[in-house]
XYZ file of C-alpha atoms in Angstrom:
667
model
C 49.023 16.879 -24.461
C 49.790 14.070 -22.024
C 46.578 12.324 -23.104
C 47.772 12.118 -26.724
C 50.086 9.528 -28.220
C 53.309 10.528 -29.956
C 51.795 10.786 -33.448
C 48.820 12.778 -32.194
C 51.116 15.196 -30.392
C 53.169 15.604 -33.574
C 50.017 16.477 -35.525
C 48.937 19.008 -32.900
C 52.291 20.774 -32.646
C 53.127 21.037 -36.350
C 52.207 24.535 -37.603
C 55.107 25.308 -39.960
C 53.139 24.453 -43.092
C 50.179 22.523 -44.501
C 49.512 19.218 -42.737
C 47.602 16.097 -43.713
C 46.635 13.892 -40.772
C 45.891 10.459 -42.193
C 43.584 9.241 -39.438
C 42.447 5.632 -39.407
C 39.118 4.563 -37.923
C 38.955 5.036 -34.144
C 42.350 6.758 -33.984
C 41.225 9.858 -32.064
C 41.107 12.392 -34.884
C 38.582 14.648 -33.131
C 40.938 14.939 -30.161
C 43.696 16.056 -32.526
C 41.521 18.760 -34.097
C 40.134 20.119 -30.834
C 43.474 20.082 -29.003
C 45.179 21.702 -31.962
C 42.687 24.578 -31.763
C 43.573 24.985 -28.086
C 47.301 24.743 -28.916
C 46.999 27.420 -31.616
C 45.335 29.859 -29.228
C 47.119 29.197 -25.947
C 50.637 28.359 -27.162
C 50.942 29.934 -30.603
C 49.082 33.136 -29.759
C 46.515 33.013 -32.573
C 43.284 34.696 -31.519
C 40.492 32.125 -31.306
C 38.153 34.105 -33.583
C 40.767 33.892 -36.355
C 40.585 30.070 -36.340
C 38.018 28.229 -38.452
C 37.223 24.502 -38.388
C 34.808 22.832 -40.811
C 33.237 19.394 -40.945
C 30.264 17.773 -42.685
C 27.480 17.281 -40.129
C 25.859 19.453 -37.503
C 26.389 16.680 -34.968
C 30.157 16.641 -35.585
C 30.318 20.429 -35.423
C 28.413 20.494 -32.115
C 30.642 17.829 -30.591
C 33.762 19.685 -31.722
C 32.411 22.974 -30.368
C 31.658 21.381 -26.989
C 35.096 19.809 -26.645
C 36.892 22.985 -27.694
C 34.856 24.924 -25.136
C 36.123 22.595 -22.418
C 39.731 23.099 -23.494
C 39.895 26.867 -24.024
C 40.337 29.298 -21.162
C 37.113 30.801 -19.829
C 38.458 34.293 -20.528
C 38.162 33.790 -24.301
C 35.018 35.734 -25.186
C 35.205 35.174 -28.959
C 35.752 31.533 -29.768
C 36.760 29.829 -33.002
C 34.294 29.362 -35.856
C 33.309 25.688 -35.964
C 30.647 24.710 -38.480
C 29.731 22.631 -41.486
C 30.960 23.575 -44.947
C 27.499 24.827 -45.885
C 27.176 26.908 -42.726
C 30.527 28.542 -43.543
C 29.343 29.234 -47.081
C 26.145 30.760 -45.741
C 28.166 32.977 -43.411
C 30.187 34.281 -46.365
C 27.080 34.852 -48.500
C 25.289 36.790 -45.760
C 28.317 39.043 -45.329
C 28.577 39.751 -49.077
C 24.927 40.077 -50.112
C 25.365 43.358 -51.971
C 28.208 42.108 -54.159
C 26.322 38.901 -54.909
C 23.183 40.824 -55.891
C 21.019 39.170 -53.267
C 18.391 40.818 -51.101
C 18.169 40.120 -47.353
C 15.878 37.262 -46.427
C 16.756 35.105 -49.436
C 15.179 31.666 -49.603
C 17.154 28.437 -49.471
C 15.561 25.734 -51.609
C 15.822 22.113 -50.527
C 16.084 19.294 -53.069
C 12.322 18.930 -53.397
C 11.841 22.654 -53.979
C 14.487 22.554 -56.715
C 12.937 19.473 -58.287
C 9.513 21.139 -58.378
C 10.973 24.190 -60.111
C 12.660 21.977 -62.708
C 9.418 20.103 -63.297
C 7.624 23.400 -63.960
C 10.360 24.488 -66.383
C 10.179 21.170 -68.239
C 6.431 21.445 -68.665
C 6.292 25.142 -69.531
C 9.365 25.531 -71.760
C 9.863 22.065 -73.230
C 6.487 20.309 -72.969
C 8.196 17.391 -71.224
C 6.937 15.177 -68.410
C 8.510 15.021 -64.956
C 10.449 11.795 -65.433
C 13.695 13.611 -66.278
C 13.624 16.056 -63.343
C 15.799 13.966 -61.020
C 18.436 13.384 -63.690
C 18.537 17.079 -64.634
C 18.740 18.155 -60.981
C 21.682 15.797 -60.485
C 23.397 17.184 -63.598
C 22.896 20.773 -62.431
C 24.394 19.825 -59.080
C 27.422 18.316 -60.848
C 27.869 21.492 -62.913
C 27.732 23.662 -59.808
C 30.202 21.408 -58.042
C 32.557 21.862 -61.021
C 31.875 25.647 -60.986
C 30.450 25.511 -64.521
C 28.039 28.341 -65.354
C 24.840 27.868 -67.420
C 26.467 29.717 -70.324
C 29.463 27.385 -70.320
C 27.215 24.348 -69.944
C 25.242 25.431 -73.029
C 28.335 26.114 -75.118
C 29.899 22.737 -74.311
C 26.735 20.600 -74.446
C 27.078 17.437 -76.528
C 23.928 15.764 -77.743
C 20.223 16.450 -77.094
C 20.269 15.283 -73.450
C 23.133 17.609 -72.471
C 21.553 20.475 -74.398
C 18.209 20.024 -72.606
C 19.933 19.921 -69.204
C 21.883 23.086 -70.016
C 18.771 24.943 -71.197
C 16.894 23.979 -68.027
C 19.959 24.956 -65.978
C 19.957 28.463 -67.468
C 16.216 28.903 -66.899
C 16.551 27.424 -63.408
C 19.237 29.925 -62.437
C 17.239 32.842 -63.855
C 14.198 31.777 -61.839
C 16.274 31.405 -58.675
C 17.666 34.907 -59.174
C 14.214 36.397 -59.655
C 12.925 34.575 -56.569
C 15.935 35.722 -54.512
C 16.661 32.073 -53.850
C 19.610 29.720 -53.518
C 19.878 25.963 -53.502
C 22.145 23.784 -51.366
C 24.944 23.701 -53.948
C 24.962 27.511 -54.171
C 26.079 27.740 -50.552
C 29.513 26.498 -51.636
C 29.609 27.509 -55.314
C 28.684 31.179 -54.770
C 31.542 31.901 -52.316
C 33.966 30.261 -54.773
C 32.678 32.424 -57.630
C 32.794 35.470 -55.392
C 36.429 34.874 -54.441
C 37.424 34.182 -58.048
C 35.924 37.462 -59.288
C 36.635 39.817 -56.363
C 40.204 39.523 -55.105
C 39.760 42.288 -52.525
C 36.915 40.339 -50.896
C 39.023 37.167 -50.962
C 41.847 39.067 -49.263
C 39.476 40.266 -46.564
C 38.385 36.710 -45.768
C 41.934 35.392 -45.833
C 42.801 38.049 -43.257
C 39.919 36.853 -41.078
C 40.994 33.199 -41.142
C 44.538 32.805 -39.843
C 44.294 29.025 -39.529
C 41.905 26.521 -41.129
C 41.184 22.947 -40.003
C 39.102 20.523 -42.075
C 37.634 17.232 -40.859
C 36.695 14.211 -43.056
C 38.688 15.651 -45.949
C 38.202 12.532 -48.082
C 34.518 13.511 -48.359
C 35.157 16.934 -49.943
C 33.961 17.498 -53.487
C 35.640 19.698 -56.089
C 33.851 22.876 -55.003
C 34.619 22.390 -51.305
C 38.263 21.750 -52.139
C 38.407 25.014 -54.102
C 36.830 26.909 -51.209
C 39.554 25.610 -48.893
C 42.261 26.622 -51.375
C 40.829 30.135 -51.666
C 40.642 30.645 -47.905
C 44.118 29.287 -47.200
C 45.829 31.029 -50.117
C 49.597 30.771 -50.144
C 50.004 30.849 -46.371
C 49.663 27.093 -45.921
C 48.050 27.574 -42.502
C 46.040 24.408 -42.915
C 45.443 21.066 -41.220
C 43.193 18.507 -42.895
C 42.181 15.190 -41.363
C 41.017 12.331 -43.535
C 41.173 8.662 -44.449
C 40.917 7.442 -48.041
C 39.894 3.999 -46.726
C 36.666 5.531 -45.391
C 35.657 7.397 -48.539
C 32.145 6.047 -49.191
C 30.395 9.034 -50.751
C 31.792 9.293 -54.289
C 28.238 8.771 -55.563
C 27.390 12.237 -54.242
C 30.528 13.967 -55.468
C 33.167 13.172 -52.818
C 36.678 12.949 -54.235
C 39.144 10.888 -52.147
C 41.785 11.963 -54.668
C 41.589 15.428 -53.065
C 43.943 13.980 -50.440
C 46.565 13.332 -53.118
C 45.843 16.673 -54.799
C 47.070 18.372 -51.621
C 50.600 17.214 -52.395
C 50.428 18.934 -55.783
C 48.898 22.187 -54.567
C 50.991 22.306 -51.379
C 54.453 20.886 -52.225
C 55.595 21.268 -48.611
C 52.755 19.124 -47.294
C 53.642 17.126 -44.160
C 51.855 13.812 -43.535
C 51.248 12.328 -40.089
C 49.630 8.897 -39.832
C 47.393 7.977 -36.904
C 47.324 4.178 -36.892
C 46.677 3.301 -33.234
C 43.022 2.421 -32.824
C 41.349 3.049 -29.457
C 38.053 1.383 -30.329
C 38.411 -2.214 -31.466
C 40.175 -5.446 -30.581
C 43.223 -6.623 -32.529
C 41.329 -9.393 -34.286
C 38.752 -6.941 -35.650
C 41.474 -4.605 -36.883
C 43.358 -7.494 -38.475
C 40.209 -8.359 -40.427
C 39.734 -4.729 -41.498
C 43.382 -4.438 -42.575
C 43.230 -7.676 -44.594
C 40.059 -6.564 -46.349
C 41.138 -3.047 -47.288
C 44.555 -4.254 -48.468
C 42.769 -5.459 -51.614
C 42.129 -1.813 -52.604
C 44.604 0.472 -54.320
C 45.849 3.144 -51.914
C 46.852 6.768 -52.006
C 48.689 6.246 -48.711
C 49.658 3.073 -46.877
C 48.685 2.566 -43.243
C 47.790 -0.306 -40.907
C 45.578 -0.010 -37.860
C 46.689 -1.626 -34.597
C 45.379 -1.831 -31.049
C 46.652 -2.756 -27.594
C 43.189 -3.867 -26.431
C 43.891 -7.587 -26.768
C 42.927 -10.103 -29.480
C 39.217 -10.311 -28.650
C 36.653 -12.833 -29.851
C 36.571 -14.479 -33.254
C 34.313 -13.029 -35.949
C 31.183 -15.142 -36.340
C 29.806 -15.834 -39.840
C 26.284 -17.293 -39.786
C 24.937 -19.039 -42.902
C 21.130 -18.936 -43.109
C 18.634 -20.654 -45.373
C 16.838 -17.485 -46.511
C 16.150 -13.893 -45.479
C 13.452 -14.912 -43.002
C 15.809 -17.337 -41.284
C 18.472 -14.629 -41.277
C 16.184 -12.188 -39.437
C 15.155 -14.943 -36.996
C 18.781 -15.874 -36.344
C 19.920 -12.292 -35.776
C 17.059 -11.768 -33.325
C 17.853 -14.996 -31.463
C 21.597 -14.311 -31.358
C 21.055 -10.774 -30.142
C 18.607 -11.810 -27.400
C 20.863 -14.645 -26.296
C 23.912 -12.381 -26.065
C 21.844 -9.714 -24.307
C 20.782 -12.221 -21.632
C 24.213 -13.835 -21.214
C 26.139 -10.554 -20.906
C 23.436 -8.298 -19.363
C 24.238 -5.737 -22.093
C 21.917 -2.849 -22.893
C 20.019 -3.095 -26.169
C 21.632 0.210 -27.160
C 24.993 -1.597 -27.215
C 23.924 -3.444 -30.397
C 23.804 -2.292 -34.008
C 22.581 -4.141 -37.095
C 24.094 -2.732 -40.283
C 22.988 -3.354 -43.867
C 23.696 -2.096 -47.372
C 20.142 -1.045 -48.341
C 17.217 0.281 -46.306
C 14.814 -2.449 -47.441
C 16.850 -5.042 -45.505
C 15.514 -3.710 -42.191
C 11.864 -4.600 -42.857
C 11.974 -8.245 -41.777
C 14.177 -7.399 -38.810
C 11.668 -4.843 -37.574
C 8.898 -7.449 -37.700
C 10.996 -9.997 -35.796
C 12.075 -7.417 -33.228
C 8.470 -6.344 -32.687
C 7.318 -9.943 -32.299
C 10.036 -10.585 -29.700
C 9.649 -7.216 -27.945
C 13.165 -6.104 -28.807
C 13.339 -2.295 -28.631
C 14.967 -0.717 -31.665
C 15.395 2.519 -33.569
C 15.871 2.971 -37.303
C 18.463 5.590 -38.238
C 18.833 7.248 -41.599
C 15.179 6.899 -42.606
C 12.827 9.662 -43.651
C 11.546 11.652 -40.682
C 7.848 12.495 -40.497
C 8.361 16.200 -41.115
C 10.705 15.540 -44.042
C 7.996 13.816 -46.080
C 6.797 15.772 -49.102
C 3.122 15.774 -48.155
C 3.901 17.017 -44.628
C 6.128 19.777 -45.989
C 3.237 20.838 -48.261
C 0.759 20.785 -45.387
C 3.092 22.709 -43.076
C 3.673 25.326 -45.797
C -0.099 25.902 -46.084
C -0.440 26.200 -42.309
C 2.523 28.607 -42.072
C 1.101 30.779 -44.841
C -2.327 30.720 -43.195
C -0.995 32.336 -40.015
C 1.795 34.392 -41.637
C 0.962 35.811 -45.103
C 4.532 37.177 -45.330
C 6.138 33.720 -45.324
C 7.491 33.737 -48.884
C 9.267 30.400 -48.464
C 5.947 28.751 -47.685
C 4.334 30.502 -50.664
C 6.971 29.154 -53.045
C 6.388 25.676 -51.678
C 2.652 25.525 -52.358
C 1.872 28.197 -54.962
C 1.434 25.484 -57.579
C 0.566 22.531 -55.307
C -1.907 21.386 -56.488
C -1.372 22.983 -59.899
C -3.073 26.358 -60.382
C -1.763 27.077 -63.880
C 0.925 29.301 -62.372
C 3.982 28.656 -64.512
C 7.500 29.841 -63.794
C 6.967 32.935 -65.975
C 4.001 33.939 -63.790
C 5.943 33.310 -60.594
C 8.862 35.294 -62.017
C 6.576 38.248 -62.803
C 4.949 38.001 -59.387
C 8.352 37.925 -57.659
C 9.567 40.983 -59.565
C 6.373 42.876 -58.729
C 6.568 41.930 -55.039
C 10.200 43.046 -54.823
C 9.487 46.335 -56.600
C 6.635 47.098 -54.198
C 8.385 45.768 -51.101
C 5.528 43.415 -50.244
C 5.127 39.690 -49.715
C 4.284 37.326 -52.553
C 0.818 36.567 -51.202
C 0.054 40.294 -50.897
C 1.315 40.772 -54.440
C -1.210 38.178 -55.635
C -4.016 40.534 -54.598
C -2.481 43.682 -56.119
C -0.691 42.655 -59.311
C -2.037 43.915 -62.627
C -1.847 42.835 -66.249
C 1.320 44.816 -66.818
C 3.359 42.252 -64.930
C 1.683 38.966 -65.914
C -1.039 37.848 -68.316
C -4.706 38.587 -67.627
C -5.422 34.899 -67.108
C -2.606 34.676 -64.566
C -3.904 37.755 -62.710
C -7.231 35.975 -62.206
C -5.549 32.824 -60.874
C -3.334 34.818 -58.496
C -6.195 36.933 -57.127
C -8.351 33.853 -56.649
C -5.600 32.221 -54.597
C -5.072 35.413 -52.545
C -8.774 35.901 -51.827
C -9.201 32.258 -50.800
C -6.281 32.375 -48.358
C -7.398 35.724 -46.948
C -10.940 34.429 -46.395
C -9.657 31.348 -44.577
C -7.437 33.504 -42.367
C -10.399 35.733 -41.418
C -12.580 32.744 -40.593
C -10.015 31.409 -38.099
C -10.889 34.392 -35.875
C -14.540 33.427 -35.493
C -14.877 29.737 -36.365
C -13.384 26.486 -35.114
C -9.724 26.553 -36.223
C -9.531 22.811 -36.764
C -12.573 22.956 -39.057
C -10.873 25.694 -41.074
C -7.745 23.574 -41.412
C -9.755 20.598 -42.628
C -11.671 22.898 -44.994
C -8.340 24.105 -46.406
C -7.278 20.630 -47.514
C -10.778 19.845 -48.802
C -10.887 23.056 -50.860
C -7.703 22.188 -52.721
C -8.618 18.482 -52.944
C -5.192 17.591 -51.632
C -6.186 13.946 -51.310
C -7.007 13.881 -55.019
C -3.689 15.564 -55.782
C -1.829 12.845 -53.880
C -3.676 10.195 -55.896
C -2.625 11.965 -59.080
C 1.100 12.185 -58.283
C 1.646 8.989 -56.243
C 3.000 5.776 -57.746
C 0.072 3.677 -56.512
C -3.241 3.900 -54.653
C -1.538 2.417 -51.587
C 1.169 5.095 -51.654
C -1.452 7.841 -52.008
C -3.462 6.446 -49.080
C -0.337 6.238 -46.928
C 0.609 9.842 -47.727
C -2.943 11.090 -47.025
C -2.926 9.270 -43.666
C 0.208 11.269 -42.776
C -1.644 14.522 -43.468
C -4.590 13.343 -41.351
C -2.203 12.496 -38.515
C -0.753 16.017 -38.717
C -4.216 17.592 -38.552
C -5.162 15.363 -35.618
C -1.978 16.417 -33.799
C -2.927 20.040 -34.382
C -6.445 19.379 -33.095
C -5.105 17.754 -29.926
C -2.945 20.819 -29.307
C -5.970 23.081 -29.661
C -7.990 21.072 -27.130
C -5.506 20.862 -24.286
C -7.516 23.325 -22.223
C -5.003 26.186 -22.112
C -6.780 28.456 -24.627
C -4.119 27.857 -27.228
C -4.606 29.786 -30.472
C -4.196 28.351 -33.956
C -1.027 30.416 -34.399
C 0.464 28.993 -31.196
C -0.501 25.434 -32.128
C 1.096 25.722 -35.567
C 4.202 27.329 -34.089
C 4.497 24.314 -31.791
C 4.317 22.023 -34.814
C 7.057 24.048 -36.526
C 9.131 23.746 -33.352
C 8.569 19.991 -33.349
C 9.817 19.963 -36.931
C 13.026 21.753 -35.971
C 13.559 19.581 -32.911
C 12.977 16.404 -34.902
C 15.560 17.491 -37.456
C 18.039 17.891 -34.616
C 17.027 14.615 -32.989
C 17.602 12.796 -36.282
C 21.256 13.680 -35.842
C 21.387 12.693 -32.190
C 22.296 9.183 -31.116
C 19.407 8.174 -28.890
C 20.002 5.193 -26.636
C 16.814 3.235 -26.080
C 17.175 0.222 -28.343
C 19.065 -1.721 -30.968
C 20.368 0.542 -33.733
C 19.220 -0.402 -37.237
C 21.026 1.555 -39.934
C 22.692 1.433 -43.303
C 26.457 1.087 -43.509
C 26.592 4.641 -44.867
C 24.714 5.970 -41.827
C 27.017 4.134 -39.415
C 30.118 6.096 -40.388
C 31.527 7.955 -37.392
C 29.682 5.760 -34.872
C 30.805 2.816 -32.741
C 29.043 0.001 -30.884
C 30.038 -2.813 -28.547
C 28.339 -5.450 -30.687
C 27.776 -5.226 -34.445
C 25.842 -7.439 -36.868
C 26.423 -6.948 -40.602
C 23.667 -8.726 -42.529
C 23.422 -9.643 -46.201
C 27.072 -10.557 -46.821
C 26.301 -11.696 -50.357
C 27.172 -10.804 -53.914
C 24.595 -8.334 -55.303
C 23.998 -6.967 -51.784
C 27.514 -6.265 -50.475
C 29.019 -5.551 -52.924
C 25.833 -4.065 -54.352
C 24.672 -5.074 -57.805
C 24.923 -1.544 -59.209
C 28.523 -1.207 -58.034
C 29.428 -4.558 -59.601
C 27.937 -3.412 -62.918
C 29.773 -0.088 -62.681
C 33.055 -1.797 -61.697
C 33.139 0.186 -58.448
C 34.039 -2.641 -56.078
C 36.634 -0.592 -54.197
C 34.033 1.746 -52.719
C 31.912 -1.237 -51.677
C 34.993 -2.712 -49.991
C 35.521 0.578 -48.147
C 31.891 0.353 -47.033
C 32.487 -3.129 -45.601
C 35.662 -1.807 -43.947
C 33.634 0.955 -42.300
C 31.155 -1.624 -41.029
C 33.852 -3.834 -39.490
C 35.541 -0.915 -37.754
C 32.285 0.163 -36.070
C 32.586 -2.818 -33.671
C 34.389 -2.495 -30.360
C 34.244 -6.104 -29.170
C 31.982 -8.459 -31.114
C 31.234 -8.760 -34.837
C 28.767 -11.154 -36.442
C 28.160 -11.400 -40.191
C 25.194 -13.158 -41.756
C 24.302 -14.320 -45.247
C 21.436 -16.207 -46.847
C 21.536 -19.098 -49.322
C 18.492 -17.690 -51.120
C 16.310 -14.587 -51.123
C 12.906 -13.778 -52.514
C 13.116 -11.101 -55.167
C 10.275 -9.797 -57.336
C 8.076 -12.761 -56.446
C 10.621 -15.502 -57.142
C 13.316 -17.194 -55.072
C 16.882 -16.402 -56.114
C 19.978 -18.336 -55.082
C 22.641 -16.192 -53.407
C 26.425 -16.332 -53.543
C 28.598 -15.412 -50.528
C 30.210 -11.993 -50.719
C 33.734 -11.943 -52.120
C 34.648 -9.858 -49.077
C 34.270 -12.907 -46.820
C 37.071 -14.620 -48.728
C 39.269 -11.552 -48.256
C 39.108 -11.773 -44.450
C 41.701 -13.761 -42.422
C 40.054 -17.181 -42.356
C 41.700 -18.254 -39.086
C 39.792 -15.480 -37.286
C 36.368 -16.553 -38.595
C 33.965 -19.022 -36.971
C 31.359 -20.301 -39.463
C 27.958 -21.366 -38.135
C 25.196 -23.047 -40.103
C 27.525 -24.480 -42.730
C 30.948 -25.674 -41.656
C 32.205 -26.140 -38.097
C 29.600 -25.688 -35.380
C 30.075 -25.143 -31.640
C 31.416 -28.079 -29.649
C 29.092 -29.657 -27.025
C 31.201 -28.081 -24.288
C 30.814 -24.626 -25.865
C 27.046 -25.090 -26.155
C 26.792 -26.124 -22.490
C 28.827 -23.095 -21.392
C 26.725 -20.820 -23.571
C 23.518 -22.270 -22.140
C 24.715 -21.761 -18.568
C 25.488 -18.121 -19.306
C 22.007 -17.652 -20.775
C 20.301 -19.268 -17.761
C 22.393 -17.088 -15.427
C 21.307 -14.036 -17.358
C 17.644 -15.041 -17.073
C 17.993 -15.679 -13.330
C 19.614 -12.278 -12.916
C 16.801 -10.670 -14.930
C 14.012 -12.224 -12.811
C 15.791 -11.621 -9.512
């Protein structure tokens, strides 16, 4: 407790009712959560396994788990449950399978799996193309978030578009039930439905959770809020930590108003504000406070710091986007040499992913090491997921998840009705889907479908047998040739260049597999593929880890929760930040919160850049400075490239520092 300030200690010690900790950026909220868990167990006598804490990312959950482990006594054999919301939902679902009507080993569909299913439904039931699949998937997700069933969605549909979405929703849910599958939204929605319909089960879970802590509460959607309410019940044994000024995910369902809703649902709610920032200098916090003051607020707060005023915020005006990338590279290298800082101490933040392209080229040309965060990992690409599913099914015919992924990729005239019939037959016989393909008869699906299913089964079985006697890598290449996967990519890709790029990814995967097979340790095809699967899992984990070998390039959304010594925010222009779509939708406040998040990532130095013009769709467009620049305290800004430049004395001092840095580097 001695390491906490007065407000933090107050938040830790208060257990008499529901508590909202309004935690500003860099105010030590994780310390409050972890130390409160220790306080609940060691001072209040609550058994650790009766405490549950939830957050939004695996990285946050792992960090919280590690810090709690350091605080709790070593004699505690059963620790608290610390996980993401979806992991908690999965835990509840696994414990209540029978009531939910699910069989063990259910499949969890990712967004692409769900989109593929919707595309099949559109083509089979409505003779529609795939262009509406994304919109319908988003609408289904919104319905599930609002806990609206397909029946209710159909009865309340207004207009042809709503009616089509509701019809697809009903068919989608029926297909998921037949396939013993769930999607990402179900992991929260199903526990809520379960608790609403089975009070005795709800009571059992409320008895298991004697205290609940929730991190990043401003990011909860409607469904997550309801899950919290169910688990807490009337006891009020709840602490939530959040900050409405950092709510930047309303586009995916987050509801910052859930913070205010707490006061309605829990009239005795106590509020503790954490306003002391341990990350940034006073000048940076002053800028952040000035900016966010232009938003309407659920709660008023003002960040402060005792770390000194710090340097002025630099605003660099550039001629165009190429000059902007050149200037950022030059400024970063100059500062790196003058201060002997590590490249990992720098971050360049931007509103949209496309803004990193020029920077990457400039960094490569100047040998500046960097890493791009928030992009698509190799194993997350659709073509690689298809290829991996084929390889998994080749070595493990019982992998039903893999079967679902590629049963109709490329299309084999296996509609959702055929897959439904196949799934029912496989479940009735207790066999895998691929085995069912070789056994199913006309009583379950049409005669034409039986032929397609048996053809697929026989082809896969023949390939599997050949791997025992022939060169495995040749079999793998034969697999992709047999299905003409390259032709399929050409058919579904937006351009020939996109198709070629996606096919090159598949070739790279096959070459990686071949290299594994020729390492000289008699590795089998099964072992080589298992290593690729392991690489997939490790890469997913590494995507969440903050590696430290170069400059961090990332979107403002991806930067939330991180901090860096030196931050560049590029593209401070109207149409970029704030983004054009948000201007059109009159959603400036969220864009302002995004800029606020960017400013509060910096510990010591902040530089903002903007261009006078940018090339867009083949033509040059004049740019206007972002309105957010005008909302910053002007006395704390130093403009370069437009207004006041450095004095000769400042330039001489800067040059001396750079030369000293070079001398130190070569010595």
